[in-house]
């Protein structure tokens, strides 16, 4: 082996030896960085100190009195059977939303309660379910308060599990509205969750008011 080759081999071995030395898990030189803006974040990372705020916290609470986009106010319904009976909503539902309630019912509820809301869903009629699910045509459920129906979906009831993770608050109320609309047409209470107010002939009412309005002449005396 020539002298030059020996020098090159020796230099390589020394270099590898130095590179492999244990630096105590501390690398002063991290090497080449492919995406420096990801390694060295320009923005403040969560849970790090931030001089822009008085409390030096980067993670912030929502602005008081606001709701994040795409979120809803909580319904504040506690798991209390007495509270269920008086619980209700200010939301109202038109034909489109009632149709959506029916679609959701067929996805999540009809397997047990049946597409005809009679408790004869495929799971029960197949003999694989021991207890008959609620028959919404039965008197026991026909006049049940809307809050109790809603609570059953949120917390579960008897053999039925909770659907709070599958359905958001509006979707649960859409299903309740769909059920109560069906019940109102089958001997139940009047449907009160609809968005349509009784229609009045405003033009006729205005014209009638003009006819009945007393005429006032000079001196403020009625003619």
Short mmCIF file of C-alpha atoms in Angstrom, two decimals:
data_model
loop_
_atom_site.label_atom_id
_atom_site.label_comp_id
_atom_site.label_asym_id
_atom_site.label_seq_id
_atom_site.Cartn_x
_atom_site.Cartn_y
_atom_site.Cartn_z
CA UNK A 1 0.00 0.00 0.00
CA UNK A 2 1.41 3.34 -1.03
CA UNK A 3 2.11 6.06 1.47
CA UNK A 4 -0.69 8.24 0.06
CA UNK A 5 -3.31 5.50 0.40
CA UNK A 6 -2.17 4.77 3.95
CA UNK A 7 -2.62 8.42 4.88
CA UNK A 8 -6.13 8.49 3.36
CA UNK A 9 -7.21 5.30 5.14
CA UNK A 10 -5.80 6.52 8.44
CA UNK A 11 -7.59 9.86 8.04
CA UNK A 12 -10.90 8.14 7.35
CA UNK A 13 -10.55 5.89 10.38
CA UNK A 14 -9.71 8.83 12.62
CA UNK A 15 -12.68 10.76 11.24
CA UNK A 16 -15.08 7.86 11.85
CA UNK A 17 -13.71 7.40 15.34
CA UNK A 18 -14.24 11.04 16.23
CA UNK A 19 -17.76 10.99 14.73
CA UNK A 20 -18.73 7.92 16.74
CA UNK A 21 -17.57 9.32 20.06
CA UNK A 22 -20.28 9.61 22.72
CA UNK A 23 -21.10 13.29 23.18
CA UNK A 24 -23.38 12.70 26.18
CA UNK A 25 -26.53 12.78 23.96
CA UNK A 26 -25.81 16.42 23.17
CA UNK A 27 -25.26 17.27 19.54
CA UNK A 28 -24.04 20.79 19.09
CA UNK A 29 -24.53 20.52 15.35
CA UNK A 30 -27.89 19.03 14.35
CA UNK A 31 -26.80 18.58 10.77
CA UNK A 32 -28.79 19.55 7.72
CA UNK A 33 -32.44 20.56 8.28
CA UNK A 34 -34.90 19.75 5.49
CA UNK A 35 -37.71 22.04 6.69
CA UNK A 36 -36.31 24.63 9.11
CA UNK A 37 -39.67 26.41 9.49
CA UNK A 38 -41.10 23.20 11.00
CA UNK A 39 -38.09 22.61 13.27
CA UNK A 40 -37.88 26.22 14.39
CA UNK A 41 -41.52 27.34 14.55
CA UNK A 42 -42.20 30.98 13.73
CA UNK A 43 -45.42 30.87 15.73
CA UNK A 44 -45.56 30.32 19.48
CA UNK A 45 -46.13 26.67 20.34
CA UNK A 46 -48.91 25.65 22.71
CA UNK A 47 -48.04 25.65 26.41
CA UNK A 48 -44.96 27.85 25.82
CA UNK A 49 -44.23 31.23 27.34
CA UNK A 50 -45.61 34.15 25.33
CA UNK A 51 -44.61 37.75 26.10
CA UNK A 52 -47.63 39.12 24.21
CA UNK A 53 -50.03 38.32 27.06
CA UNK A 54 -50.04 39.45 30.66
CA UNK A 55 -50.07 35.88 31.99
CA UNK A 56 -47.33 34.79 29.51
CA UNK A 57 -49.49 31.86 28.36
CA UNK A 58 -49.72 30.99 24.66
CA UNK A 59 -52.78 28.75 25.05
CA UNK A 60 -55.83 31.00 25.41
CA UNK A 61 -59.37 30.47 26.63
CA UNK A 62 -62.24 31.33 24.25
CA UNK A 63 -63.40 34.94 24.36
CA UNK A 64 -66.03 35.26 27.08
CA UNK A 65 -69.58 35.13 25.76
CA UNK A 66 -68.64 33.66 22.38
CA UNK A 67 -69.09 30.27 20.73
CA UNK A 68 -66.44 28.82 18.42
CA UNK A 69 -67.40 28.54 14.77
CA UNK A 70 -69.14 25.24 14.09
CA UNK A 71 -69.91 24.66 17.78
CA UNK A 72 -73.11 25.02 19.76
CA UNK A 73 -74.07 26.23 23.19
CA UNK A 74 -74.36 23.30 25.62
CA UNK A 75 -77.89 22.15 26.43
CA UNK A 76 -77.16 22.02 30.21
CA UNK A 77 -79.40 18.97 30.60
CA UNK A 78 -78.39 17.06 33.71
CA UNK A 79 -79.08 13.35 34.12
CA UNK A 80 -82.16 14.01 36.22
CA UNK A 81 -85.42 12.26 35.33
CA UNK A 82 -87.52 15.07 36.84
CA UNK A 83 -85.71 17.70 34.76
CA UNK A 84 -86.34 15.68 31.59
CA UNK A 85 -90.09 16.29 31.78
CA UNK A 86 -89.80 20.08 31.57
CA UNK A 87 -86.77 20.31 29.28
CA UNK A 88 -87.41 21.73 25.81
CA UNK A 89 -85.81 23.79 23.05
CA UNK A 90 -86.37 27.12 21.32
CA UNK A 91 -85.36 25.60 17.98
CA UNK A 92 -88.08 25.15 15.37
CA UNK A 93 -88.01 22.85 12.38
CA UNK A 94 -89.41 23.20 8.87
CA UNK A 95 -90.12 20.51 6.31
CA UNK A 96 -86.48 20.23 5.22
CA UNK A 97 -85.25 19.72 8.79
CA UNK A 98 -88.05 17.27 9.59
CA UNK A 99 -87.02 15.29 6.53
CA UNK A 100 -83.45 15.30 7.82
CA UNK A 101 -84.75 14.13 11.21
CA UNK A 102 -86.44 11.21 9.42
CA UNK A 103 -83.22 10.36 7.61
CA UNK A 104 -81.26 10.36 10.87
CA UNK A 105 -83.97 8.28 12.55
CA UNK A 106 -83.69 5.64 9.83
CA UNK A 107 -79.90 5.54 10.25
CA UNK A 108 -79.65 5.40 14.04
CA UNK A 109 -83.07 4.44 15.42
CA UNK A 110 -85.04 2.37 12.90
CA UNK A 111 -82.85 -0.71 13.44
CA UNK A 112 -84.61 -1.10 16.81
CA UNK A 113 -87.71 1.13 16.75
CA UNK A 114 -88.63 0.27 13.17
CA UNK A 115 -89.11 2.52 10.14
CA UNK A 116 -92.80 2.77 11.10
CA UNK A 117 -91.90 3.81 14.68
CA UNK A 118 -93.81 0.80 16.02
CA UNK A 119 -90.95 -0.96 17.82
CA UNK A 120 -90.76 -3.64 15.13
CA UNK A 121 -87.27 -2.90 13.87
CA UNK A 122 -85.16 -5.57 12.15
CA UNK A 123 -83.11 -6.20 15.27
CA UNK A 124 -86.21 -7.04 17.33
CA UNK A 125 -88.27 -8.80 14.66
CA UNK A 126 -85.31 -11.10 13.90
CA UNK A 127 -85.52 -12.46 17.44
CA UNK A 128 -82.03 -11.26 18.37
CA UNK A 129 -83.30 -8.65 20.81
CA UNK A 130 -85.02 -9.85 23.96
CA UNK A 131 -86.93 -6.72 24.97
CA UNK A 132 -89.20 -4.87 22.58
CA UNK A 133 -87.97 -1.32 21.88
CA UNK A 134 -90.27 1.66 22.41
CA UNK A 135 -93.37 1.69 20.22
CA UNK A 136 -93.98 5.37 19.56
CA UNK A 137 -97.61 4.61 18.67
CA UNK A 138 -98.25 3.24 22.16
CA UNK A 139 -99.95 5.46 24.74
CA UNK A 140 -96.93 5.21 27.04
CA UNK A 141 -94.85 7.15 24.53
CA UNK A 142 -97.55 8.96 22.53
CA UNK A 143 -97.75 11.84 25.02
CA UNK A 144 -94.20 11.67 26.39
CA UNK A 145 -92.64 15.14 26.84
CA UNK A 146 -90.07 16.11 24.24
CA UNK A 147 -87.40 16.44 26.94
CA UNK A 148 -87.73 12.79 27.92
CA UNK A 149 -87.33 11.66 24.31
CA UNK A 150 -84.30 13.91 23.93
CA UNK A 151 -82.74 12.68 27.19
CA UNK A 152 -83.08 9.05 26.08
CA UNK A 153 -80.90 9.83 23.07
CA UNK A 154 -78.37 11.83 25.06
CA UNK A 155 -77.99 9.56 28.09
CA UNK A 156 -79.49 6.26 26.92
CA UNK A 157 -82.38 4.40 28.52
CA UNK A 158 -82.65 0.79 29.69
CA UNK A 159 -81.07 -1.38 26.98
CA UNK A 160 -80.57 1.60 24.68
CA UNK A 161 -77.15 3.22 24.79
CA UNK A 162 -76.32 6.92 24.55
CA UNK A 163 -76.16 8.54 21.12
CA UNK A 164 -74.51 11.73 22.35
CA UNK A 165 -71.30 10.93 20.45
CA UNK A 166 -73.06 10.04 17.20
CA UNK A 167 -75.54 12.92 17.08
CA UNK A 168 -75.00 16.57 17.95
CA UNK A 169 -77.57 18.65 19.81
CA UNK A 170 -79.46 19.87 16.72
CA UNK A 171 -79.57 16.40 15.18
CA UNK A 172 -81.05 14.95 18.36
CA UNK A 173 -83.76 17.62 18.34
CA UNK A 174 -84.42 16.99 14.65
CA UNK A 175 -85.15 13.34 15.45
CA UNK A 176 -87.36 14.37 18.39
CA UNK A 177 -89.27 16.72 16.08
CA UNK A 178 -89.67 13.94 13.52
CA UNK A 179 -91.05 11.57 16.18
CA UNK A 180 -93.44 14.16 17.65
CA UNK A 181 -94.65 15.15 14.16
CA UNK A 182 -95.43 11.50 13.49
CA UNK A 183 -97.16 11.12 16.84
CA UNK A 184 -99.28 14.23 16.31
CA UNK A 185 -100.71 12.56 13.22
CA UNK A 186 -101.38 9.33 15.12
CA UNK A 187 -103.33 10.46 18.17
CA UNK A 188 -100.55 12.33 19.97
CA UNK A 189 -100.34 15.92 21.18
CA UNK A 190 -100.36 18.85 18.77
CA UNK A 191 -97.00 19.37 17.09
CA UNK A 192 -95.26 22.41 18.62
CA UNK A 193 -91.76 22.22 17.16
CA UNK A 194 -92.71 23.37 13.68
CA UNK A 195 -91.31 26.57 12.19
CA UNK A 196 -94.44 27.59 10.31
CA UNK A 197 -96.70 30.04 12.16
CA UNK A 198 -100.44 30.19 11.34
CA UNK A 199 -100.87 32.15 8.14
CA UNK A 200 -103.09 35.25 8.11
CA UNK A 201 -104.25 37.29 5.17
CA UNK A 202 -102.35 40.47 6.02
CA UNK A 203 -103.73 42.38 3.02
CA UNK A 204 -107.31 41.58 4.01
CA UNK A 205 -106.64 42.52 7.63
CA UNK A 206 -105.08 45.85 6.62
CA UNK A 207 -107.97 46.69 4.28
CA UNK A 208 -110.50 45.82 6.98
CA UNK A 209 -108.69 48.04 9.48
CA UNK A 210 -108.83 50.96 7.05
CA UNK A 211 -112.59 50.51 6.57
CA UNK A 212 -113.26 50.33 10.30
CA UNK A 213 -110.98 53.28 11.14
CA UNK A 214 -113.18 56.21 12.33
CA UNK A 215 -112.96 59.35 10.31
CA UNK A 216 -111.98 62.50 12.15
CA UNK A 217 -113.29 65.88 10.94
CA UNK A 218 -112.59 69.44 12.00
CA UNK A 219 -112.15 70.00 15.67
CA UNK A 220 -111.26 66.37 16.26
CA UNK A 221 -114.88 65.22 16.16
CA UNK A 222 -115.72 61.90 14.58
CA UNK A 223 -117.77 62.22 11.44
#
